[in-house]
Coordinates of C-alpha atoms in Angstrom, one line a residue:
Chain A
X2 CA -24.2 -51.2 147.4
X3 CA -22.7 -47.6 147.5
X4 CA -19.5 -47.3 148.9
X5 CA -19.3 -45.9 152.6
X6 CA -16.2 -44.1 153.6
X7 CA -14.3 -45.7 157.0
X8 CA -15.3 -42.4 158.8
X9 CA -19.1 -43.2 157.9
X10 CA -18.8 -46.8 159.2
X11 CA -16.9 -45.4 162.2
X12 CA -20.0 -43.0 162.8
X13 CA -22.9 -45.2 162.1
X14 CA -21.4 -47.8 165.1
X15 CA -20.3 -44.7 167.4
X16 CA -23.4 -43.1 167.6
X17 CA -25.6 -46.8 168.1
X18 CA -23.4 -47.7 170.8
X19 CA -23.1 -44.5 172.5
X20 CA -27.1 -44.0 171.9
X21 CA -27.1 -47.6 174.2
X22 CA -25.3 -45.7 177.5
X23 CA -27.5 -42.9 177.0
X24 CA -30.6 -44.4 179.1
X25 CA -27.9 -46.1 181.4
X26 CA -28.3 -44.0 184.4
X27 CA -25.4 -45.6 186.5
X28 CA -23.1 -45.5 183.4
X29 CA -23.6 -42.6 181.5
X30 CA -22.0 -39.8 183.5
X31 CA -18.7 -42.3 183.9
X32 CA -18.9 -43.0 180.4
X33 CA -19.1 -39.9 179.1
X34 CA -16.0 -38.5 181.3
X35 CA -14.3 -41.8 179.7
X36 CA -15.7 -40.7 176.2
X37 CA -14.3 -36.9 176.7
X38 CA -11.0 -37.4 178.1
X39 CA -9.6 -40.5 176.1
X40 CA -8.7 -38.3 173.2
X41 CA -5.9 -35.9 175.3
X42 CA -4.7 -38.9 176.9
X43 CA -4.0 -40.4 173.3
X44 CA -2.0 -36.7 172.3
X45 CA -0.1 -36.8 175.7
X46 CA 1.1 -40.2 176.6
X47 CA 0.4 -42.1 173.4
X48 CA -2.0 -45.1 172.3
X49 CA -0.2 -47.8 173.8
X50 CA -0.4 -46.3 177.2
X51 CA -3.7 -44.8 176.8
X52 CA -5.6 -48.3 175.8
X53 CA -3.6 -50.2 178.4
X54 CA -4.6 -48.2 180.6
X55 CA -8.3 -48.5 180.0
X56 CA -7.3 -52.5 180.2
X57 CA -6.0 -52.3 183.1
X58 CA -8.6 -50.0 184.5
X59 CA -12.1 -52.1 183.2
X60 CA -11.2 -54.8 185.8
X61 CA -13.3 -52.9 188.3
X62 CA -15.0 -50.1 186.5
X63 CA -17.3 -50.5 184.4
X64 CA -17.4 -47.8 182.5
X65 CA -14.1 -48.1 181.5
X66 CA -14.8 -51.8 180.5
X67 CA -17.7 -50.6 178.3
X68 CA -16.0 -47.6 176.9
X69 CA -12.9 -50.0 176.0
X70 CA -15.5 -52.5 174.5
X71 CA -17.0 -49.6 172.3
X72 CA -14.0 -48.1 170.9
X73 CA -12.9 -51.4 169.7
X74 CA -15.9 -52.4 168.2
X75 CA -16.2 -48.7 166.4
X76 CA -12.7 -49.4 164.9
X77 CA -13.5 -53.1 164.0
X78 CA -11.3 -55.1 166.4
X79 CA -13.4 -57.8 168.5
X80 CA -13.0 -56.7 171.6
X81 CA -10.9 -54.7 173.9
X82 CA -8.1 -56.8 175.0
X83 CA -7.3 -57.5 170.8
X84 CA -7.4 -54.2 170.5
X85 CA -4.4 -54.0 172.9
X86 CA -2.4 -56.7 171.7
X87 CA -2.3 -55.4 168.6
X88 CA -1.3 -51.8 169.4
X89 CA 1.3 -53.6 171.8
X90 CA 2.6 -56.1 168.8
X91 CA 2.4 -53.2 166.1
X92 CA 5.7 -52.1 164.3
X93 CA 6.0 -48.4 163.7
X94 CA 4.2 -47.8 161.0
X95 CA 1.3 -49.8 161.7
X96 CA 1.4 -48.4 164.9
X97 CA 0.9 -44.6 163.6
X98 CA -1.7 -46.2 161.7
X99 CA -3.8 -47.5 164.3
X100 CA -3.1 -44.1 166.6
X101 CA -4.9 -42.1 163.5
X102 CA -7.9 -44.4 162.8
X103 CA -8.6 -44.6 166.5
X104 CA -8.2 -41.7 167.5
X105 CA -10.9 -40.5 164.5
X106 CA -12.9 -43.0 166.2
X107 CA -12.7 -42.0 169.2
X108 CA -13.5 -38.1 168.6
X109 CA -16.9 -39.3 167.1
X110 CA -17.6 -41.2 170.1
X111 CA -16.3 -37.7 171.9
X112 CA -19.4 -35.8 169.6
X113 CA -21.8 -37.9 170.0
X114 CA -21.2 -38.5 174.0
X115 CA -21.5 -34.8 174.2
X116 CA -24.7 -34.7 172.4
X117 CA -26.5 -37.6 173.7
X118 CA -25.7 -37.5 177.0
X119 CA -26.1 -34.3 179.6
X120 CA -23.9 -33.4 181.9
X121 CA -24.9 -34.3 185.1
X122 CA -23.2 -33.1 188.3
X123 CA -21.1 -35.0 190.9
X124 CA -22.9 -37.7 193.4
X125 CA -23.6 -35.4 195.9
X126 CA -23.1 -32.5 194.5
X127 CA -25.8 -29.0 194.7
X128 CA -27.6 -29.3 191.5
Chain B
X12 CA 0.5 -57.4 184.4
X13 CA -1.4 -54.5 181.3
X14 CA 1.9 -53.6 178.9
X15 CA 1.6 -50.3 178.2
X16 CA 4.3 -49.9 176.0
X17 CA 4.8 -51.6 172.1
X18 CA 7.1 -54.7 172.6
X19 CA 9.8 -53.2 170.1
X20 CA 10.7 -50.2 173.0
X21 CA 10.4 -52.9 175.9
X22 CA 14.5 -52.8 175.9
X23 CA 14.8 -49.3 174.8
X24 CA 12.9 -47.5 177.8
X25 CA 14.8 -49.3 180.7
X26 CA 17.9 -49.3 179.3
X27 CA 17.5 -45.5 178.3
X28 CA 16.2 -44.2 181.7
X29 CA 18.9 -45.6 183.4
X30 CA 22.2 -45.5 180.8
X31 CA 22.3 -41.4 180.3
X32 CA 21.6 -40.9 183.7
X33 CA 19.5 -38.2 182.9
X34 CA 16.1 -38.7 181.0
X35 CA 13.8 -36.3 180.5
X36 CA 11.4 -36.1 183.9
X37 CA 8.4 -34.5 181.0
X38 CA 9.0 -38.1 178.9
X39 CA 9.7 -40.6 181.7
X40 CA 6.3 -38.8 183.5
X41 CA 4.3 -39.8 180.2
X42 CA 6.0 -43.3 179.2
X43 CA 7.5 -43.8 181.8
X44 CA 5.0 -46.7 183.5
X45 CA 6.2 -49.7 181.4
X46 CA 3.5 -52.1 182.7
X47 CA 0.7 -52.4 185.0
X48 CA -1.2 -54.1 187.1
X49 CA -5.1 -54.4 186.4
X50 CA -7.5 -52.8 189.2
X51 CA -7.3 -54.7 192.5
X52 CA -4.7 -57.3 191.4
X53 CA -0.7 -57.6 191.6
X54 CA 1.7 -58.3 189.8
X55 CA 4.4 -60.8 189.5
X56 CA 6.6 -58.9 192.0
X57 CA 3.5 -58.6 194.3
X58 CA 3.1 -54.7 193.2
X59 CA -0.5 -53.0 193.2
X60 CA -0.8 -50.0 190.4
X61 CA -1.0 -47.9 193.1
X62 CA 2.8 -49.3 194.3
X63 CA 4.2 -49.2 190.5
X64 CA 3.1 -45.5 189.9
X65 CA 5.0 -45.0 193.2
X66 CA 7.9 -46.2 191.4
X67 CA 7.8 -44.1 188.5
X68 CA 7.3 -41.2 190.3
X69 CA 10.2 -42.0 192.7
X70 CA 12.5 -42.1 189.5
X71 CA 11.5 -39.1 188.8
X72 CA 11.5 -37.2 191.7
X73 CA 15.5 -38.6 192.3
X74 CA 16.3 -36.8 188.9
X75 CA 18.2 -33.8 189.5
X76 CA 19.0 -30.9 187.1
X77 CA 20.5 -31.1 184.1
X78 CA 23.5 -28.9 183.2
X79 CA 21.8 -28.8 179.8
X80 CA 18.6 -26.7 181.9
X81 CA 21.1 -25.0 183.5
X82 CA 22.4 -23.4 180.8
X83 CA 19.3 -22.6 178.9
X84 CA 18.2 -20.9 182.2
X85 CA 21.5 -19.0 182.1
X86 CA 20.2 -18.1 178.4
X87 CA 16.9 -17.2 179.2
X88 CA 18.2 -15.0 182.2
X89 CA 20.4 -13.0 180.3
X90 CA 17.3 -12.6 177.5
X91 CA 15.0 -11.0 180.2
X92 CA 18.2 -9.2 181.5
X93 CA 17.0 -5.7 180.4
X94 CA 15.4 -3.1 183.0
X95 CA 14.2 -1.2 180.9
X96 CA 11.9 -3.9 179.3
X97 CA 11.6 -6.6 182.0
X98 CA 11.0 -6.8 185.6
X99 CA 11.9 -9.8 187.5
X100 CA 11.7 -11.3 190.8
X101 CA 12.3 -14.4 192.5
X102 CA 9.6 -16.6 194.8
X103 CA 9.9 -19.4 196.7
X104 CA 7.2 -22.2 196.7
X105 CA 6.4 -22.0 200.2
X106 CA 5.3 -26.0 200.6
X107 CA 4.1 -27.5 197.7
X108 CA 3.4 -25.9 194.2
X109 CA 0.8 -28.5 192.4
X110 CA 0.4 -27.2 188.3
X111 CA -0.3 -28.8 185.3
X112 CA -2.1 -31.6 187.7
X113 CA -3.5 -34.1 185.0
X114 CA -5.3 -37.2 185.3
X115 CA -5.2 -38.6 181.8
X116 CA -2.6 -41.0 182.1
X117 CA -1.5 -43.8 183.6
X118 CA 0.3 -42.1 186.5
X119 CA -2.8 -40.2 186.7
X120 CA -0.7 -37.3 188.3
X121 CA 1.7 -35.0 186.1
X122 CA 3.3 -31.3 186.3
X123 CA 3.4 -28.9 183.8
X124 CA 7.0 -29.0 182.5
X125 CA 9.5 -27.4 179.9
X126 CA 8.7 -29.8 177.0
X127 CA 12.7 -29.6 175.5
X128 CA 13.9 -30.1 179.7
X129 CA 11.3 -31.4 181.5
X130 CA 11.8 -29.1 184.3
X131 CA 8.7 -27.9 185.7
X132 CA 7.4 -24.4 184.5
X133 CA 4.7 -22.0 185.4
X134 CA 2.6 -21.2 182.2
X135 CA 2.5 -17.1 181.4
X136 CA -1.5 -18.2 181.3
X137 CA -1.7 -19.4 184.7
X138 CA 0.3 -16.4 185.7
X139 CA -2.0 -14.2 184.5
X140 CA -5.1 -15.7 185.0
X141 CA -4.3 -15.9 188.8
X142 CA -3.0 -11.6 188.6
X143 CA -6.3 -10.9 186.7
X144 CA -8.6 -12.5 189.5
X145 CA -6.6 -10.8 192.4
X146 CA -6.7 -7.2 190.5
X147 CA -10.5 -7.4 189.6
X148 CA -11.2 -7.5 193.2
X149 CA -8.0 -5.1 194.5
X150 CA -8.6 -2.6 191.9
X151 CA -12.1 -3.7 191.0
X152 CA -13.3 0.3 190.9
X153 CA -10.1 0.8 188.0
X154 CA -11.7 -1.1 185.2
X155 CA -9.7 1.4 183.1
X156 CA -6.3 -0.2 184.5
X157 CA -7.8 -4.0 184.3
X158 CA -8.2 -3.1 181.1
X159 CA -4.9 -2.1 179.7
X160 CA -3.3 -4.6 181.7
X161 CA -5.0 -7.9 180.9
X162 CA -6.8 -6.6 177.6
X163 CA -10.5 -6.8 177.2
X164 CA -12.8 -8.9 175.0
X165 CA -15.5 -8.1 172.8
X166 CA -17.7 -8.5 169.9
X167 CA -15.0 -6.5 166.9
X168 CA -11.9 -5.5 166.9
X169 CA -12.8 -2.1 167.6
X170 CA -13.7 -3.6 171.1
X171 CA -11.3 -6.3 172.1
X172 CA -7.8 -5.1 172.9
X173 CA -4.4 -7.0 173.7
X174 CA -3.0 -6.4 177.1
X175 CA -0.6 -3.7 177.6
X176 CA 1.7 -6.4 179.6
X177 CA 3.3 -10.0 179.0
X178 CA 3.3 -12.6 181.9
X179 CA 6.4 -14.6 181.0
X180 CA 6.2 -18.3 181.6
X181 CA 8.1 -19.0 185.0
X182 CA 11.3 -20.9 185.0
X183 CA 12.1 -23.3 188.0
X184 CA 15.3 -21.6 189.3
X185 CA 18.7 -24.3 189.2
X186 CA 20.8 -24.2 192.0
X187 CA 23.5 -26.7 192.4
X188 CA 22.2 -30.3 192.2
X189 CA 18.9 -29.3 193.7
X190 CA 15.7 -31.6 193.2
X191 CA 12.5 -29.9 191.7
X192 CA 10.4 -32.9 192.2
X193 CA 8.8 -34.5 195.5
X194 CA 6.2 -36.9 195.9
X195 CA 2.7 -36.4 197.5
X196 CA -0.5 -39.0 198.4
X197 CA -3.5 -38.1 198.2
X198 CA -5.9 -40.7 200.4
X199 CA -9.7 -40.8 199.5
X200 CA -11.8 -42.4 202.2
X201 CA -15.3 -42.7 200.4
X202 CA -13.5 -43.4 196.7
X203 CA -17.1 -45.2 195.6
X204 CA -19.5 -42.8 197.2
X205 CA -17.8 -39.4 195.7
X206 CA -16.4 -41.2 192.4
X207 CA -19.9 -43.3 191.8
X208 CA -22.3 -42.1 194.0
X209 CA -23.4 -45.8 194.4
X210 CA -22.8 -46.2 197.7
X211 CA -22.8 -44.2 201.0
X212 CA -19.5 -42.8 202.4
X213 CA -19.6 -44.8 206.3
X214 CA -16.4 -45.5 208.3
X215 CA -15.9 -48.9 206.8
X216 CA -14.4 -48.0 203.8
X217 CA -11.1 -48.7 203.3
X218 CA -8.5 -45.8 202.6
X219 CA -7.1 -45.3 199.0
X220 CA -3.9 -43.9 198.9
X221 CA -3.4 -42.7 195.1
X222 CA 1.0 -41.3 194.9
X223 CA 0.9 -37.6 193.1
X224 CA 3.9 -35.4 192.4
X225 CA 4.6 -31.7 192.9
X226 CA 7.1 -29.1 193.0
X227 CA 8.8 -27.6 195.7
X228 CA 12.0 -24.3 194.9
X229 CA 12.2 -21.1 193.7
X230 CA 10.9 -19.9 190.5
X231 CA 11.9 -16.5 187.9
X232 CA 8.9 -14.6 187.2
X233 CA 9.2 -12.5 184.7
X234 CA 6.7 -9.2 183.4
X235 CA 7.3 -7.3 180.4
X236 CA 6.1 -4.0 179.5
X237 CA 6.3 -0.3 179.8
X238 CA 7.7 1.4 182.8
X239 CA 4.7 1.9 185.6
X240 CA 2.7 -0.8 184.2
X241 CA 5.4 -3.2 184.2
X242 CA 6.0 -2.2 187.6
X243 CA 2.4 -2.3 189.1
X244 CA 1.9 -5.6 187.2
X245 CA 4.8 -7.3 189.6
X246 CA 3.7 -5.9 192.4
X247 CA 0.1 -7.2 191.5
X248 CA 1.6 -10.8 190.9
X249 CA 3.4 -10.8 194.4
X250 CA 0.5 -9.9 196.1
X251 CA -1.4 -12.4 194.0
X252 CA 1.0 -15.6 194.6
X253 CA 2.0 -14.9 198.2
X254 CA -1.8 -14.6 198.8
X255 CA -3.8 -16.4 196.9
X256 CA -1.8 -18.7 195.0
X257 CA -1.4 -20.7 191.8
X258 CA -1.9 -24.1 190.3
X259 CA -4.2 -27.3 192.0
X260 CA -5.1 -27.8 195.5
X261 CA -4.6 -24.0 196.8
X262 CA -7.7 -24.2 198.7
X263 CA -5.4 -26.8 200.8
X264 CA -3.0 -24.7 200.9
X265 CA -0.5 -25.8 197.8
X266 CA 0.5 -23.3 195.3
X267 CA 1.5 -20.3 197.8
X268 CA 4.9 -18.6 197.3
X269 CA 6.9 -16.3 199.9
X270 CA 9.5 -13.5 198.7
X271 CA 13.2 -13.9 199.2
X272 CA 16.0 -11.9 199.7
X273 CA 18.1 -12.4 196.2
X274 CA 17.4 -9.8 193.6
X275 CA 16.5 -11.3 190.6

């Protein structure tokens, strides 16, 4: 079988999962503020913050809870609360490691939220 | 309790905050929520996220300036020391001054700061951005002096042009042991109705009182340019921040300044 590279794998699972939100109508516009912002947060406060806070956030909100899920599951980790132990438990090195590889899977999920899902306004808001 | 920070700087970031004295408000505003608690739960001391964030922003807002700032404004006042280049002038945040307001984080509040001091600082942008909107509607029939002043776009280079003036960033003025940093609430009422839109926004809804910081003190704004520009520019951003204002919120009234005596 031909090799794929890890940003094709990354890709091929980013785009299914976010493709699965898409036709969520209470999730999608959540999501995709989730999907858009994640990124900065990683640049400004780091990854151990950024996914603990997602943790600590998908107790109520389920579009964090799903967004969590996905990013994991792009990378490779079971689920999101491994994925958080092991950013927590990572030495330096490893640590840098996993900020790279997730944050490359988290701009696909980023690309492909933009594209797949429409911006839709505010509850309430004057179309 | 959600750890938010990697087990091997669990003794460092305590221990550092509170050793110097003097962290860096920028750094302990990014890492400084060590853990927290997961939505609708608290931890083992009984704190909500909502109480811990509280926290973190109170160490910060206790942080007064360093002498380090201090002299670096001292620096960067003699810098911009020259009439002939510079105009300056000194305003006074008349309330509260919200800028750099972020969301991504844990604190979900921030400021924009000096990334070396973590003093807060107006961005030159911001500045301008705010000066540009006020002039296109005070000198709105003067195109020619919009132009010059804030530069002009287009689709070559024979048709975009830099502006004729700089809008320094604005330093948060030292004085003594003064305080930059205050704490604000912000309290949404309908939190499911304008966040979700799943539900409708009725009187039984409980309050949610989410802890925000802001600025308060005087700032040095600076313009740089040639002579009648320079000077019309300053007078352009006095009218625009006493009036209209800069940063988050101004529709509420943050982000207003008022002139003071001192000469800058």
């Amino acid at each position: 079988m031909a090799q794929r590279t890890r940003t094709q794998r990354y890709a091929g699972r980013a785009i299914e999962r976010v493709l699965s939100v898409a036709g969520d109508a209470g999730l999608r516009r959540e999501y995709r503020a989730r999907a858009l912002s994640f990124p900065a947060m990683v640049l400004q406060s780091g990854l151990a913050q950024a996914v603990g806070f997602l943790r600590a956030k998908s107790g109520d909100d389920a579009a964090y809870r799903c967004y969590l899920r996905h990013l994991a599951e792009v990378h490779g980790t079971a689920n999101g609360n491994a994925l958080h132990e092991a950013i927590i438990a990572a030495p330096l090195p490893a640590y840098r490691r996993l900020t790279q590889e997730l944050l490359e899977a988290a701009a696909l999920i980023k690309r492909y939220a933009q594209a797949e899902i429409k911006d839709e306004p505010e509850p309430g808001a004057a179309p | 309790m959600i750890v938010l920070t990697r087990q091997t700087l669990h003794a460092l970031v305590d221990a550092e905050a509170t050793r110097h004295g003097r962290p860096n408000p920028g750094l302990l505003l990014r890492r400084g929520m060590v853990a927290m608690s997961p939505a609708g739960q608290a931890g083992a001391a009984g704190d909500t996220a909502g109480r811990q964030k509280e926290k973190v922003i109170g160490k910060v807002v206790d942080l007064p300036c360093s002498p380090e700032y201090a002299a670096a404004y001292a620096r960067w006042r003699r810098a911009v020391g020259d009439d002939a280049r510079f105009s300056r002038t000194e305003l006074e945040v008349d309330g509260r001054l919200y800028i750099g307001l972020v969301r991504d984080n844990p604190l979900e509040t921030g400021v924009a700061v000096n990334h070396t001091y973590g003093m807060p600082l107006i961005p030159g942008s911001s500045i301008k951005g705010v000066v540009r909107a006020a002039a296109m509607r005070w000198l709105k029939d003067r195109a020619d002096a919009n132009a010059f002043l804030f530069g002009r776009g287009g689709e070559g280079p024979d048709e975009t042009e830099a502006g004729g003036v700089v809008f320094h960033d604005a330093w948060w003025v030292p004085e003594g042991e003064g305080k930059p940093f205050v704490p604000e609430v912000v309290t949404p009422h309908h939190r499911d109705y304008y966040n979700l839109g799943s539900a409708h926004a009725t009187d039984f809804d409980d309050p949610v009182p989410a802890p925000q910081i802001a600025v308060r003190g005087r700032f040095l704004f600076v313009v740089e340019g040639e002579g009648g520009w320079r000077e019309l520019a300053m007078r352009l951003l006095t009218l625009a921040l006493t009036e209209c204002g800069v940063g988050g919120k101004t529709t509420s009234g943050y982000g207003r300044f008022r002139q003071v005596d001192r000469q800058a």
